[in-house]
Amino acid sequence: MKRGLFITFEGADGSGKTTQLNNVKMFLEEKGYSVIVTREPGALDIGQKIRDILLHHKGVVADRCEMFLFLADRAQHVETYIKPALEQGKIVLCDRHTDSTIAYQGYGRGQDISLLKELNKIAVKGLKPDLTLLYDVSTETAQQRVGSEKDRMESAGIDFHRKVRNGYIELQKEEPNRIKLINANNSIETVFEDTKDIIIKLLQEK
Ligand code: TYD
């Protein structure tokens, strides 16, 4: 059987990527594709526990502890869920993946970027997204959309989130074929039209 397609959704907290992911799911299902939706961190049982620490732990979480927890979640997720689904020919839509670690732990927290890229490779064992949609929005707009109920990562401050946004833009420049930039300052409808154009192109190529 032909391997499925792996599409990741990236961007700031408050970029609207999850809404777009759900729209893409409906769009693909209407076309008859078999689609699964998943996320990092915390898709499955071990991941849920890791997610709880990452987003809600009240005490100090050392930067490198945070980094390894995101990577541990990813290793489990790829091995037990994403790869089997792709082998069954499914389209996997994943809310955040490797680029989040580079943007948040690398550009945001200041961990060594080439080291993170190596660790990501270990976590995913050769898996690479066929397409990554990067929803870019001004940091101010993103923060307003998140509102006042912030989790541990969302509470990291505006300077941190500016660095994350710039990090994503750097990544897009490095890999323009895989990572497609979408202006997420626009309305949900416009952003979805832009998203659909890219997805349709991918389906034609594959
Ligand atoms: P989540 O509630 O899933 O946020 P969102 O809806 O914006 O995706 O929280 C995930 C948080 O974890 C988010 O702030 C981004 C962060 N994160 C990292 O810092 N590194 C990573 O590798 C991943 C996957 C997420």
Short mmCIF file of C-alpha atoms and ligand atoms in Angstrom, two decimals:
data_model
loop_
_atom_site.label_atom_id
_atom_site.label_comp_id
_atom_site.label_asym_id
_atom_site.label_seq_id
_atom_site.Cartn_x
_atom_site.Cartn_y
_atom_site.Cartn_z
CA MET A 1 0.00 0.00 0.00
CA LYS A 2 1.15 3.54 -0.75
CA ARG A 3 2.42 5.48 2.26
CA GLY A 4 0.02 8.19 3.41
CA LEU A 5 0.80 11.88 3.74
CA PHE A 6 2.20 13.61 6.78
CA ILE A 7 1.19 17.27 7.15
CA THR A 8 2.22 19.37 10.14
CA PHE A 9 0.71 22.64 11.34
CA GLU A 10 3.00 25.16 12.99
CA GLY A 11 2.85 28.68 14.35
CA ALA A 12 2.53 30.75 17.49
CA ASP A 13 0.02 30.08 20.22
CA GLY A 14 -3.00 32.04 18.97
CA SER A 15 -2.06 31.77 15.28
CA GLY A 16 -5.31 29.94 14.48
CA LYS A 17 -3.56 26.82 13.16
CA THR A 18 -5.83 24.39 15.04
CA THR A 19 -8.96 25.90 13.44
CA GLN A 20 -7.32 25.52 10.03
CA LEU A 21 -6.28 21.95 10.80
CA ASN A 22 -9.91 21.06 11.52
CA ASN A 23 -11.03 22.77 8.31
CA VAL A 24 -8.45 20.79 6.34
CA LYS A 25 -9.68 17.56 7.94
CA MET A 26 -13.25 18.26 6.77
CA PHE A 27 -12.08 19.30 3.32
CA LEU A 28 -10.03 16.12 2.83
CA GLU A 29 -12.73 13.84 4.21
CA GLU A 30 -15.27 15.35 1.81
CA LYS A 31 -12.88 14.36 -0.96
CA GLY A 32 -12.88 10.78 0.35
CA TYR A 33 -9.47 10.66 2.04
CA SER A 34 -8.94 8.80 5.28
CA VAL A 35 -7.59 11.37 7.73
CA ILE A 36 -6.37 11.30 11.31
CA VAL A 37 -5.80 14.34 13.48
CA THR A 38 -3.19 14.36 16.18
CA ARG A 39 -1.02 16.77 18.15
CA GLU A 40 2.20 17.30 20.06
CA PRO A 41 2.64 17.28 22.92
CA GLY A 42 0.14 14.83 24.33
CA ALA A 43 -1.59 12.74 21.70
CA LEU A 44 -1.59 9.46 23.63
CA ASP A 45 -1.42 8.14 27.19
CA ILE A 46 2.29 8.71 27.97
CA GLY A 47 2.09 11.95 26.01
CA GLN A 48 -0.85 13.17 28.13
CA LYS A 49 1.25 12.82 31.25
CA ILE A 50 4.17 14.62 29.63
CA ARG A 51 1.83 17.35 28.37
CA ASP A 52 0.49 17.89 31.84
CA ILE A 53 3.99 18.54 33.19
CA LEU A 54 4.97 20.74 30.27
CA LEU A 55 1.91 22.96 30.33
CA HIS A 56 0.79 22.91 33.95
CA HIS A 57 3.71 22.15 36.27
CA LYS A 58 3.81 24.91 38.90
CA GLY A 59 7.43 24.65 40.01
CA VAL A 60 10.62 25.21 38.04
CA VAL A 61 11.07 23.19 34.84
CA ALA A 62 14.70 23.38 33.72
CA ASP A 63 15.09 24.30 30.04
CA ARG A 64 16.79 21.02 29.20
CA CYS A 65 14.17 19.03 31.08
CA GLU A 66 11.53 20.81 28.97
CA MET A 67 13.48 20.01 25.81
CA PHE A 68 13.78 16.29 26.59
CA LEU A 69 10.12 16.03 27.55
CA PHE A 70 8.97 17.44 24.20
CA LEU A 71 11.37 15.06 22.45
CA ALA A 72 10.28 12.06 24.52
CA ASP A 73 6.67 12.78 23.68
CA ARG A 74 7.59 12.97 19.99
CA ALA A 75 9.54 9.70 19.98
CA GLN A 76 6.59 7.83 21.47
CA HIS A 77 4.07 9.56 19.21
CA VAL A 78 5.97 8.87 15.97
CA GLU A 79 6.71 5.25 16.77
CA THR A 80 3.33 4.16 18.12
CA TYR A 81 0.90 6.36 16.22
CA ILE A 82 2.12 8.42 13.26
CA LYS A 83 4.21 5.82 11.44
CA PRO A 84 1.59 3.04 11.71
CA ALA A 85 -1.10 5.41 10.38
CA LEU A 86 1.09 6.44 7.43
CA GLU A 87 1.81 2.80 6.68
CA GLN A 88 -1.95 2.24 6.46
CA GLY A 89 -2.12 4.97 3.80
CA LYS A 90 -3.76 7.61 5.98
CA ILE A 91 -3.30 11.36 5.81
CA VAL A 92 -1.96 12.44 9.20
CA LEU A 93 -2.59 16.05 10.25
CA CYS A 94 -0.39 16.89 13.20
CA ASP A 95 -0.79 20.03 15.33
CA ARG A 96 2.88 20.92 16.00
CA HIS A 97 5.92 18.72 15.44
CA THR A 98 9.72 19.09 15.09
CA ASP A 99 9.70 22.75 14.03
CA SER A 100 8.01 23.72 17.33
CA THR A 101 11.04 22.41 19.21
CA ILE A 102 13.44 24.43 17.07
CA ALA A 103 11.31 27.58 17.33
CA TYR A 104 10.41 27.35 21.05
CA GLN A 105 13.31 25.52 22.71
CA GLY A 106 15.92 26.73 20.19
CA TYR A 107 15.09 30.29 19.20
CA GLY A 108 12.83 30.94 22.23
CA ARG A 109 14.76 29.38 25.11
CA GLY A 110 18.18 29.60 23.49
CA GLN A 111 19.10 25.90 23.34
CA ASP A 112 21.67 24.96 20.70
CA ILE A 113 19.82 24.72 17.37
CA SER A 114 22.09 22.20 15.65
CA LEU A 115 21.90 19.98 18.74
CA LEU A 116 18.09 20.21 18.69
CA LYS A 117 18.04 19.27 15.01
CA GLU A 118 20.09 16.15 15.83
CA LEU A 119 17.86 15.24 18.77
CA ASN A 120 14.77 15.72 16.61
CA LYS A 121 16.28 13.26 14.11
CA ILE A 122 16.73 10.69 16.85
CA ALA A 123 13.15 11.21 18.03
CA VAL A 124 11.56 10.78 14.58
CA LYS A 125 13.82 8.03 13.17
CA GLY A 126 13.76 9.23 9.56
CA LEU A 127 10.21 10.58 9.40
CA LYS A 128 9.81 13.94 7.69
CA PRO A 129 6.63 15.90 6.98
CA ASP A 130 5.55 15.99 3.33
CA LEU A 131 4.30 19.49 4.04
CA THR A 132 4.41 21.96 6.91
CA LEU A 133 1.98 24.85 7.04
CA LEU A 134 3.36 27.77 9.02
CA TYR A 135 0.72 30.23 10.24
CA ASP A 136 2.48 33.53 10.77
CA VAL A 137 0.78 36.22 12.81
CA SER A 138 2.05 39.32 14.60
CA THR A 139 3.03 38.51 18.17
CA GLU A 140 0.66 41.17 19.52
CA THR A 141 -2.34 39.69 17.66
CA ALA A 142 -1.41 36.18 18.75
CA GLN A 143 -1.16 37.23 22.40
CA GLN A 144 -4.56 38.96 22.23
CA ARG A 145 -6.12 35.83 20.74
CA VAL A 146 -4.69 33.67 23.52
CA GLY A 147 -6.40 35.87 26.13
CA SER A 148 -5.71 35.87 29.87
CA GLU A 149 -6.01 32.11 30.63
CA LYS A 150 -2.43 31.20 29.78
CA ASP A 151 -0.63 27.87 30.27
CA ARG A 152 3.05 27.62 31.26
CA MET A 153 4.38 28.05 27.70
CA GLU A 154 1.94 30.82 26.81
CA SER A 155 3.00 32.72 29.95
CA ALA A 156 6.64 32.92 28.82
CA GLY A 157 6.41 36.63 27.88
CA ILE A 158 6.22 38.70 24.73
CA ASP A 159 9.99 38.76 24.05
CA PHE A 160 10.07 34.96 24.13
CA HIS A 161 7.15 34.78 21.68
CA ARG A 162 8.80 37.31 19.36
CA LYS A 163 11.89 35.11 19.24
CA VAL A 164 9.72 32.07 18.50
CA ARG A 165 8.05 33.88 15.61
CA ASN A 166 11.42 34.95 14.15
CA GLY A 167 12.70 31.41 14.57
CA TYR A 168 9.84 30.00 12.54
CA ILE A 169 10.54 32.52 9.79
CA GLU A 170 14.20 31.46 9.71
CA LEU A 171 13.17 27.82 9.41
CA GLN A 172 10.84 28.64 6.54
CA LYS A 173 13.69 30.37 4.70
CA GLU A 174 15.90 27.30 5.21
CA GLU A 175 13.31 24.86 3.86
CA PRO A 176 10.94 26.73 1.54
CA ASN A 177 9.92 23.57 -0.30
CA ARG A 178 8.60 21.83 2.78
CA ILE A 179 7.47 24.80 4.90
CA LYS A 180 4.82 27.07 3.38
CA LEU A 181 4.22 30.43 5.03
CA ILE A 182 0.63 31.59 5.41
CA ASN A 183 -0.36 35.07 6.55
CA ALA A 184 -2.55 34.32 9.56
CA ASN A 185 -3.35 37.97 10.28
CA ASN A 186 -6.13 37.63 7.68
CA SER A 187 -9.68 36.38 8.27
CA ILE A 188 -10.27 32.67 8.97
CA GLU A 189 -11.88 32.35 5.50
CA THR A 190 -8.96 33.93 3.66
CA VAL A 191 -6.46 31.87 5.62
CA PHE A 192 -8.41 28.73 4.74
CA GLU A 193 -8.42 29.64 1.03
CA ASP A 194 -4.63 30.02 1.17
CA THR A 195 -4.34 26.74 3.06
CA LYS A 196 -6.54 24.89 0.58
CA ASP A 197 -4.50 26.12 -2.40
CA ILE A 198 -1.36 24.61 -0.89
CA ILE A 199 -3.06 21.33 0.04
CA ILE A 200 -4.56 20.94 -3.45
CA LYS A 201 -1.12 21.45 -4.99
CA LEU A 202 0.37 18.80 -2.71
CA LEU A 203 -2.36 16.29 -3.62
CA GLN A 204 -1.71 16.91 -7.32
CA GLU A 205 2.02 16.33 -6.89
CA LYS A 206 1.71 13.10 -4.85
P1 TYD B 1 -0.98 23.67 23.06
O1 TYD B 1 -2.06 23.94 24.07
O2 TYD B 1 -1.05 22.42 22.28
O3 TYD B 1 -0.86 24.97 22.21
P2 TYD B 1 -1.30 25.28 20.75
O4 TYD B 1 -2.79 25.11 20.73
O5 TYD B 1 -0.85 26.70 20.57
O6 TYD B 1 -0.57 24.32 19.87
O7 TYD B 1 0.41 23.79 23.81
C1 TYD B 1 1.58 23.37 23.29
C2 TYD B 1 2.64 24.35 23.76
O8 TYD B 1 3.90 23.69 23.75
C3 TYD B 1 2.76 25.55 22.87
O9 TYD B 1 2.97 26.69 23.67
C4 TYD B 1 4.02 25.27 22.07
C5 TYD B 1 4.83 24.42 22.99
N1 TYD B 1 5.75 23.48 22.33
C6 TYD B 1 7.12 23.63 22.49
O10 TYD B 1 7.57 24.56 23.18
N2 TYD B 1 7.97 22.73 21.90
C7 TYD B 1 7.52 21.66 21.17
O11 TYD B 1 8.33 20.85 20.65
C8 TYD B 1 6.10 21.51 21.00
C9 TYD B 1 5.55 20.35 20.22
C10 TYD B 1 5.25 22.44 21.61
#
